[in-house]
Amino acid sequence: MSVSSGATPLLEVRDLAKHYPVQGSWWRSPSQFIRAVDGVSFTLHAGETLALVGESGCGKTTTGRAILRLIEPTRGSVRFDGQDLLALDREPLRRLRRHMQIVFQDPFGSLNPRLTIGAAIREGLLVHELAQGAEADRRVAQLLEEVGLRAEHASRYPHEFSGGQRQRVGIARALAVAPKFIVCDEPVSALDVSVQAQVVNLLRDLQRDRGLAYLFIAHDLAVVSHMADRVAVMYLGRIVELAPRAALFAEPRMPYTQALLSAVPVPKPGRAPRRIVLAGDPPSPANPPSGCVFHPRCQHPAKDARCTRDVPVLAEKSPGHWVACHHVDVTTPLPPPLAPA
Amino acid sequence: MTSRTDRRRLALPLASLVLLSAAAVGAPWIVSVPPNAIPTDGIIASMPPSLAHPFGTDSLGRDVLSRVLHGARISLAIALLSVALSTSLGAAYGAFAGWIGGRVDTVCMRLLDVALSVPRLLVLLVVAALWGALPNGSLVLLLGLTGWYDVARLVRGDVRALREREFVLAARATGVREARILLRHVVPHVWPTLVVTATLAVAHTIALEAGLSFLGLGVQPPQASWGTILADGFTPGGARWWLTVFPGVAIVTVVLACNALGDALREALSPRQVAA
Amino acid sequence: MTRHLLTVHDLRVAFATEAGPARAVDGVSFTMNAGETVGLVGESGCGKSLTALSLLRLVPDGGRIAPGSRITFEEQDVLAMPERTLRALRGHRLSMIFQEPMTALNPVLTVGDQVAEVVRVHTTASAGEAWTRAVDMLAQVGIPDPAARARQYPHELSGGMRQRVMIAMALILEPALVIADEPTTALDVTIQAQILELLRDLRDRTGMALLLITHDLGVVAEMASRVLVMYAGEVVEEAPVALLFDAPGHPYTEGLLAAVPTLDSTRERLHTIPGTVPAATAWPAGCRFRDRCAHAWERCTTEPPALAQLGPAHRVRCHLVQEPERRRA
């Protein structure tokens, strides 16, 4: 059993962690670690979108990069398409990258300013020997049109494009190798509302046409509600709630998720939400609280000594709805999150 | 890539350097008198500038114009070759340390700190003094081997920063091999740093070589280099301003032009991040 | 007619660029009353932040406020006043909260010193009095243990705490008007909720007027009583907040509202506005939105629309006001 829904998943992440050393130096071992990601487990199926949401520093970006091994995880396992990614040597991993891609948040920093966008898109085709010469040109033109740009844009440099157009280039680059899975790391956060809507729709169209699976990392819950099939909420390096989209937005169970949702400003005047305003700031991942990481800011009426003592397990409280909280009624027995699939 | 202002700023220093280099290369055709020819037919030693000898003559009666132009060949050649050596060494060392990172990088940088703590001039003086008369090839080697520390540091810094850039990450995520990432996504961004530091290093090396030669530790007489001509001006026999002024002007011109060119290049080579 | 706290008339700000003058703010006029909260919304490059900076005559290098522009604040001509009078105004009667408190605060001074400095500059208070007032103000903006926090440096505080410090600096002398330029954009949503609540609370307590510049329509809906929508350097719509969200008059406003994703969505496609904002060096002739507008007709390409009255307190820069039958379903 795993944190998922049916069938063999395309991606299965178990107990993934990334700890960064602090205060270490080259001659002595570090004494303290920042637990950027601290035991994250989930699955993702072909053609599905799982959103990973949370506030800055919750570890969502690190999770996305550790899955792709752009950052080496400290522990855990990542199975992609039946292969254990963390056990792969450099060359087989490089070849496998064809099937898993990433789109970055910053449309300015993620394109090499000295390469034309055509060259940037071609690179994947060349290194994976998918197309060469005129055939590669044709594919680049096709990709540009697929993401809503024009074929003749291929010879231009990134600085000639707007943020939204650059983000389309980033998407075309990821698509070039025809992947099955894309990590979308805040792909619309840097964009204006009207452009954001264009890119959100584009990502959804591409998913429909190509059967892509997305790990959609975001902090904007409203965008997530338009993209995701399922949503995982992260806090301080852990998933604290994971549920189908509708269930999560209609009936958040974890107190943090409730506060997060209530904090989103609603673009409807006079309909001020019943807001749970959390006190203070999230604690530092270098020194996380004992027990439930959310307990210092939690306003749940039943908060008790157990919350400060025991780490709550992410457990399935109703079908498909996983919550890490001591005070949400247990309807199914707690499965260990590391149980074999 | 370059705008109008950039081009204007590049023009003057570039023009003076091209002119000087052309004069150096074409020296045998520009002046008919060989630089080391000592006239046997009468006393024309230590003559101030005249029509026959526009830059005057030195204490042995050699034509100073010819010596300055031929000296330029030696001075420029020594500077260019040693800078080529130091820049390549520094770039390789810096790129290696920066790209590998971690402990390798730390050790490399500590070693560099040790090397940097020894003053370059001191090393040059000691080695040159111990060696006695250095052949020009060894001089190039000596200047090159002691001149790469700064380049290494700058390149290492650039590479470390580039390693973290998202487009490098994007290339890795695409499945591009490390060697290709380094060549296509990192090296082109280091070029401006290399070009600029090399240009500035040429200026510095010209001055350094002149200094060494002036002290008798660099280029050896009777060969002409700007430093040795300057030294000739200080041999006993009274002040001969033309022996100081002409090579001096040449040195100052090259140094200033290189520095100005370096600054202009720094501006011109930075990629445009936003549309104008 | 009541005297306005602030009147902006035909404000124009241009930058010299290699591609010619960029008319970033191009004829903006509006008024604000005492105690009122006005939202100034628009996407990047629409000129909203520049409009705000102009109110304090803080236009960045290369920019120039064109002659003919007029800004009147508390019956003083802001653009004509000498530098000294202006300095006395800034931070005292008219103050500003910036988006990025990390860059707006001085890293080498303690936050207490920076708040106290505002008092020292504008009043005759002694150093001791100023410090006491600063600590008191830090308490009012919800900083726990303010006496200790006042001795800390900006980098020792979290983003939310730094923004509270900025607000303390802006509000300590109880200005008549506070301009907040994207005050919560750099913050996480739970921290944003804290800051919005704080701003609302302080506004109700002090009776200050608030000009809230933001791209977030949710924030506007929650905070403002009146809204100005900017597009391509111009105000294209002005309306009371409820009316703007219920019955937007300008096609741009309409498109913008429809493009905003909301939490209660049913995962339908988002409405989009086709195309992109034109460059400030080459605003199109006629209506600047026409290339992206579904209703545009010949008149829109030739005649620039004026800000026309659509209803009481509702003004729209669109020819549809005169020819509503042209609106397509």
PDB file of N, CA and C in Angstrom, chain A residues 70-130:
ATOM      1  N   LEU A  70      18.842  16.255  -9.445  1.00  0.00           N
ATOM      2  CA  LEU A  70      19.613  17.469  -9.726  1.00  0.00           C
ATOM      3  C   LEU A  70      20.280  17.898  -8.429  1.00  0.00           C
ATOM      4  N   ILE A  71      19.732  17.395  -7.336  1.00  0.00           N
ATOM      5  CA  ILE A  71      20.331  17.487  -6.007  1.00  0.00           C
ATOM      6  C   ILE A  71      20.387  16.039  -5.537  1.00  0.00           C
ATOM      7  N   GLU A  72      21.501  15.617  -4.941  1.00  0.00           N
ATOM      8  CA  GLU A  72      21.560  14.245  -4.462  1.00  0.00           C
ATOM      9  C   GLU A  72      20.826  14.124  -3.129  1.00  0.00           C
ATOM     10  N   PRO A  73      19.797  13.281  -3.051  1.00  0.00           N
ATOM     11  CA  PRO A  73      19.066  13.148  -1.797  1.00  0.00           C
ATOM     12  C   PRO A  73      19.934  12.506  -0.718  1.00  0.00           C
ATOM     13  N   THR A  74      19.617  12.799   0.532  1.00  0.00           N
ATOM     14  CA  THR A  74      20.353  12.221   1.649  1.00  0.00           C
ATOM     15  C   THR A  74      19.913  10.780   1.888  1.00  0.00           C
ATOM     16  N   ARG A  75      18.590  10.545   1.776  1.00  0.00           N
ATOM     17  CA  ARG A  75      18.119   9.170   1.893  1.00  0.00           C
ATOM     18  C   ARG A  75      16.780   9.061   1.176  1.00  0.00           C
ATOM     19  N   GLY A  76      16.255   7.853   1.120  1.00  0.00           N
ATOM     20  CA  GLY A  76      14.961   7.644   0.498  1.00  0.00           C
ATOM     21  C   GLY A  76      15.092   6.853  -0.784  1.00  0.00           C
ATOM     22  N   SER A  77      13.971   6.633  -1.441  1.00  0.00           N
ATOM     23  CA  SER A  77      14.029   5.960  -2.726  1.00  0.00           C
ATOM     24  C   SER A  77      13.068   6.627  -3.698  1.00  0.00           C
ATOM     25  N   VAL A  78      13.463   6.626  -4.968  1.00  0.00           N
ATOM     26  CA  VAL A  78      12.632   7.188  -6.024  1.00  0.00           C
ATOM     27  C   VAL A  78      12.553   6.154  -7.135  1.00  0.00           C
ATOM     28  N   ARG A  79      11.376   5.605  -7.354  1.00  0.00           N
ATOM     29  CA  ARG A  79      11.207   4.668  -8.477  1.00  0.00           C
ATOM     30  C   ARG A  79      10.485   5.393  -9.588  1.00  0.00           C
ATOM     31  N   PHE A  80      11.099   5.386 -10.757  1.00  0.00           N
ATOM     32  CA  PHE A  80      10.494   6.027 -11.910  1.00  0.00           C
ATOM     33  C   PHE A  80      10.392   4.981 -13.019  1.00  0.00           C
ATOM     34  N   ASP A  81       9.167   4.721 -13.452  1.00  0.00           N
ATOM     35  CA  ASP A  81       8.973   3.786 -14.552  1.00  0.00           C
ATOM     36  C   ASP A  81       9.638   2.441 -14.253  1.00  0.00           C
ATOM     37  N   GLY A  82       9.558   2.005 -13.006  1.00  0.00           N
ATOM     38  CA  GLY A  82      10.105   0.704 -12.642  1.00  0.00           C
ATOM     39  C   GLY A  82      11.581   0.702 -12.302  1.00  0.00           C
ATOM     40  N   GLN A  83      12.273   1.833 -12.425  1.00  0.00           N
ATOM     41  CA  GLN A  83      13.705   1.851 -12.133  1.00  0.00           C
ATOM     42  C   GLN A  83      13.990   2.646 -10.872  1.00  0.00           C
ATOM     43  N   ASP A  84      14.953   2.171 -10.121  1.00  0.00           N
ATOM     44  CA  ASP A  84      15.351   2.881  -8.918  1.00  0.00           C
ATOM     45  C   ASP A  84      16.334   3.990  -9.308  1.00  0.00           C
ATOM     46  N   LEU A  85      15.844   5.233  -9.341  1.00  0.00           N
ATOM     47  CA  LEU A  85      16.663   6.356  -9.821  1.00  0.00           C
ATOM     48  C   LEU A  85      17.915   6.562  -8.983  1.00  0.00           C
ATOM     49  N   LEU A  86      17.780   6.363  -7.680  1.00  0.00           N
ATOM     50  CA  LEU A  86      18.907   6.688  -6.808  1.00  0.00           C
ATOM     51  C   LEU A  86      20.026   5.659  -6.915  1.00  0.00           C
ATOM     52  N   ALA A  87      19.717   4.500  -7.523  1.00  0.00           N
ATOM     53  CA  ALA A  87      20.750   3.479  -7.664  1.00  0.00           C
ATOM     54  C   ALA A  87      21.457   3.581  -9.013  1.00  0.00           C
ATOM     55  N   LEU A  88      20.959   4.428  -9.895  1.00  0.00           N
ATOM     56  CA  LEU A  88      21.517   4.482 -11.252  1.00  0.00           C
ATOM     57  C   LEU A  88      22.878   5.161 -11.290  1.00  0.00           C
ATOM     58  N   ASP A  89      23.748   4.657 -12.142  1.00  0.00           N
ATOM     59  CA  ASP A  89      25.016   5.317 -12.392  1.00  0.00           C
ATOM     60  C   ASP A  89      24.777   6.514 -13.290  1.00  0.00           C
ATOM     61  N   ARG A  90      25.815   7.304 -13.433  1.00  0.00           N
ATOM     62  CA  ARG A  90      25.700   8.555 -14.140  1.00  0.00           C
ATOM     63  C   ARG A  90      25.154   8.398 -15.577  1.00  0.00           C
ATOM     64  N   GLU A  91      25.714   7.481 -16.339  1.00  0.00           N
ATOM     65  CA  GLU A  91      25.337   7.374 -17.740  1.00  0.00           C
ATOM     66  C   GLU A  91      23.899   6.866 -17.939  1.00  0.00           C
ATOM     67  N   PRO A  92      23.512   5.766 -17.269  1.00  0.00           N
ATOM     68  CA  PRO A  92      22.095   5.357 -17.404  1.00  0.00           C
ATOM     69  C   PRO A  92      21.130   6.435 -16.909  1.00  0.00           C
ATOM     70  N   LEU A  93      21.511   7.163 -15.869  1.00  0.00           N
ATOM     71  CA  LEU A  93      20.660   8.248 -15.372  1.00  0.00           C
ATOM     72  C   LEU A  93      20.521   9.328 -16.432  1.00  0.00           C
ATOM     73  N   ARG A  94      21.646   9.662 -17.077  1.00  0.00           N
ATOM     74  CA  ARG A  94      21.629  10.692 -18.107  1.00  0.00           C
ATOM     75  C   ARG A  94      20.690  10.282 -19.238  1.00  0.00           C
ATOM     76  N   ARG A  95      20.748   8.999 -19.605  1.00  0.00           N
ATOM     77  CA  ARG A  95      19.886   8.551 -20.698  1.00  0.00           C
ATOM     78  C   ARG A  95      18.415   8.564 -20.291  1.00  0.00           C
ATOM     79  N   LEU A  96      18.185   8.283 -19.018  1.00  0.00           N
ATOM     80  CA  LEU A  96      16.804   8.240 -18.539  1.00  0.00           C
ATOM     81  C   LEU A  96      16.184   9.643 -18.459  1.00  0.00           C
ATOM     82  N   ARG A  97      17.014  10.656 -18.394  1.00  0.00           N
ATOM     83  CA  ARG A  97      16.518  12.038 -18.269  1.00  0.00           C
ATOM     84  C   ARG A  97      15.606  12.423 -19.427  1.00  0.00           C
ATOM     85  N   ARG A  98      15.733  11.722 -20.511  1.00  0.00           N
ATOM     86  CA  ARG A  98      14.830  11.910 -21.639  1.00  0.00           C
ATOM     87  C   ARG A  98      13.375  11.876 -21.199  1.00  0.00           C
ATOM     88  N   HIS A  99      13.091  11.024 -20.241  1.00  0.00           N
ATOM     89  CA  HIS A  99      11.698  10.781 -19.885  1.00  0.00           C
ATOM     90  C   HIS A  99      11.203  11.657 -18.748  1.00  0.00           C
ATOM     91  N   MET A 100      12.096  12.387 -18.126  1.00  0.00           N
ATOM     92  CA  MET A 100      11.671  13.249 -17.023  1.00  0.00           C
ATOM     93  C   MET A 100      12.336  14.613 -17.165  1.00  0.00           C
ATOM     94  N   GLN A 101      11.536  15.637 -17.158  1.00  0.00           N
ATOM     95  CA  GLN A 101      12.039  16.966 -17.433  1.00  0.00           C
ATOM     96  C   GLN A 101      11.623  17.943 -16.342  1.00  0.00           C
ATOM     97  N   ILE A 102      12.119  19.166 -16.464  1.00  0.00           N
ATOM     98  CA  ILE A 102      11.767  20.183 -15.461  1.00  0.00           C
ATOM     99  C   ILE A 102      11.535  21.529 -16.142  1.00  0.00           C
ATOM    100  N   VAL A 103      10.563  22.270 -15.666  1.00  0.00           N
ATOM    101  CA  VAL A 103      10.342  23.653 -16.091  1.00  0.00           C
ATOM    102  C   VAL A 103      10.552  24.513 -14.853  1.00  0.00           C
ATOM    103  N   PHE A 104      11.384  25.543 -14.988  1.00  0.00           N
ATOM    104  CA  PHE A 104      11.756  26.338 -13.827  1.00  0.00           C
ATOM    105  C   PHE A 104      10.853  27.548 -13.641  1.00  0.00           C
ATOM    106  N   GLN A 105      10.973  28.133 -12.443  1.00  0.00           N
ATOM    107  CA  GLN A 105      10.172  29.308 -12.121  1.00  0.00           C
ATOM    108  C   GLN A 105      10.639  30.541 -12.884  1.00  0.00           C
ATOM    109  N   ASP A 106      11.959  30.733 -12.888  1.00  0.00           N
ATOM    110  CA  ASP A 106      12.490  32.002 -13.361  1.00  0.00           C
ATOM    111  C   ASP A 106      12.751  31.948 -14.860  1.00  0.00           C
ATOM    112  N   PRO A 107      11.894  32.576 -15.655  1.00  0.00           N
ATOM    113  CA  PRO A 107      12.067  32.483 -17.095  1.00  0.00           C
ATOM    114  C   PRO A 107      13.291  33.260 -17.578  1.00  0.00           C
ATOM    115  N   PHE A 108      13.912  34.061 -16.706  1.00  0.00           N
ATOM    116  CA  PHE A 108      15.105  34.809 -17.101  1.00  0.00           C
ATOM    117  C   PHE A 108      16.348  33.973 -16.837  1.00  0.00           C
ATOM    118  N   GLY A 109      16.410  33.320 -15.686  1.00  0.00           N
ATOM    119  CA  GLY A 109      17.618  32.598 -15.311  1.00  0.00           C
ATOM    120  C   GLY A 109      17.729  31.222 -15.914  1.00  0.00           C
ATOM    121  N   SER A 110      16.609  30.663 -16.394  1.00  0.00           N
ATOM    122  CA  SER A 110      16.668  29.271 -16.810  1.00  0.00           C
ATOM    123  C   SER A 110      16.990  29.105 -18.287  1.00  0.00           C
ATOM    124  N   LEU A 111      17.203  30.213 -18.996  1.00  0.00           N
ATOM    125  CA  LEU A 111      17.647  30.111 -20.388  1.00  0.00           C
ATOM    126  C   LEU A 111      19.033  30.731 -20.505  1.00  0.00           C
ATOM    127  N   ASN A 112      19.927  30.019 -21.167  1.00  0.00           N
ATOM    128  CA  ASN A 112      21.281  30.506 -21.385  1.00  0.00           C
ATOM    129  C   ASN A 112      21.238  31.747 -22.275  1.00  0.00           C
ATOM    130  N   PRO A 113      21.647  32.931 -21.753  1.00  0.00           N
ATOM    131  CA  PRO A 113      21.502  34.165 -22.534  1.00  0.00           C
ATOM    132  C   PRO A 113      22.354  34.186 -23.800  1.00  0.00           C
ATOM    133  N   ARG A 114      23.322  33.283 -23.919  1.00  0.00           N
ATOM    134  CA  ARG A 114      24.190  33.289 -25.094  1.00  0.00           C
ATOM    135  C   ARG A 114      23.802  32.257 -26.142  1.00  0.00           C
ATOM    136  N   LEU A 115      22.720  31.552 -25.907  1.00  0.00           N
ATOM    137  CA  LEU A 115      22.251  30.596 -26.915  1.00  0.00           C
ATOM    138  C   LEU A 115      20.922  31.078 -27.473  1.00  0.00           C
ATOM    139  N   THR A 116      20.719  30.885 -28.763  1.00  0.00           N
ATOM    140  CA  THR A 116      19.401  31.176 -29.320  1.00  0.00           C
ATOM    141  C   THR A 116      18.417  30.184 -28.728  1.00  0.00           C
ATOM    142  N   ILE A 117      17.142  30.553 -28.752  1.00  0.00           N
ATOM    143  CA  ILE A 117      16.187  29.643 -28.142  1.00  0.00           C
ATOM    144  C   ILE A 117      16.061  28.366 -28.969  1.00  0.00           C
ATOM    145  N   GLY A 118      16.324  28.487 -30.276  1.00  0.00           N
ATOM    146  CA  GLY A 118      16.334  27.292 -31.109  1.00  0.00           C
ATOM    147  C   GLY A 118      17.410  26.314 -30.654  1.00  0.00           C
ATOM    148  N   ALA A 119      18.608  26.864 -30.364  1.00  0.00           N
ATOM    149  CA  ALA A 119      19.709  26.010 -29.901  1.00  0.00           C
ATOM    150  C   ALA A 119      19.360  25.385 -28.558  1.00  0.00           C
ATOM    151  N   ALA A 120      18.701  26.147 -27.697  1.00  0.00           N
ATOM    152  CA  ALA A 120      18.331  25.620 -26.382  1.00  0.00           C
ATOM    153  C   ALA A 120      17.364  24.449 -26.524  1.00  0.00           C
ATOM    154  N   ILE A 121      16.416  24.587 -27.435  1.00  0.00           N
ATOM    155  CA  ILE A 121      15.422  23.522 -27.601  1.00  0.00           C
ATOM    156  C   ILE A 121      16.036  22.305 -28.288  1.00  0.00           C
ATOM    157  N   ARG A 122      16.929  22.572 -29.249  1.00  0.00           N
ATOM    158  CA  ARG A 122      17.593  21.497 -30.001  1.00  0.00           C
ATOM    159  C   ARG A 122      18.471  20.617 -29.138  1.00  0.00           C
ATOM    160  N   GLU A 123      19.020  21.209 -28.094  1.00  0.00           N
ATOM    161  CA  GLU A 123      20.034  20.503 -27.319  1.00  0.00           C
ATOM    162  C   GLU A 123      19.568  19.116 -26.867  1.00  0.00           C
ATOM    163  N   GLY A 124      18.329  19.052 -26.365  1.00  0.00           N
ATOM    164  CA  GLY A 124      17.802  17.763 -25.914  1.00  0.00           C
ATOM    165  C   GLY A 124      17.708  16.768 -27.054  1.00  0.00           C
ATOM    166  N   LEU A 125      17.286  17.258 -28.218  1.00  0.00           N
ATOM    167  CA  LEU A 125      17.178  16.377 -29.390  1.00  0.00           C
ATOM    168  C   LEU A 125      18.543  15.806 -29.754  1.00  0.00           C
ATOM    169  N   LEU A 126      19.569  16.661 -29.691  1.00  0.00           N
ATOM    170  CA  LEU A 126      20.905  16.234 -30.089  1.00  0.00           C
ATOM    171  C   LEU A 126      21.501  15.265 -29.079  1.00  0.00           C
ATOM    172  N   VAL A 127      21.454  15.606 -27.806  1.00  0.00           N
ATOM    173  CA  VAL A 127      22.156  14.764 -26.840  1.00  0.00           C
ATOM    174  C   VAL A 127      21.484  13.399 -26.691  1.00  0.00           C
ATOM    175  N   HIS A 128      20.207  13.320 -26.990  1.00  0.00           N
ATOM    176  CA  HIS A 128      19.562  12.017 -26.923  1.00  0.00           C
ATOM    177  C   HIS A 128      19.408  11.388 -28.306  1.00  0.00           C
ATOM    178  N   GLU A 129      20.067  12.001 -29.282  1.00  0.00           N
ATOM    179  CA  GLU A 129      20.088  11.494 -30.660  1.00  0.00           C
ATOM    180  C   GLU A 129      18.687  11.204 -31.186  1.00  0.00           C
ATOM    181  N   LEU A 130      17.795  12.171 -30.956  1.00  0.00           N
ATOM    182  CA  LEU A 130      16.425  12.001 -31.421  1.00  0.00           C
ATOM    183  C   LEU A 130      16.241  12.588 -32.815  1.00  0.00           C
TER     184      LEU A 130
END
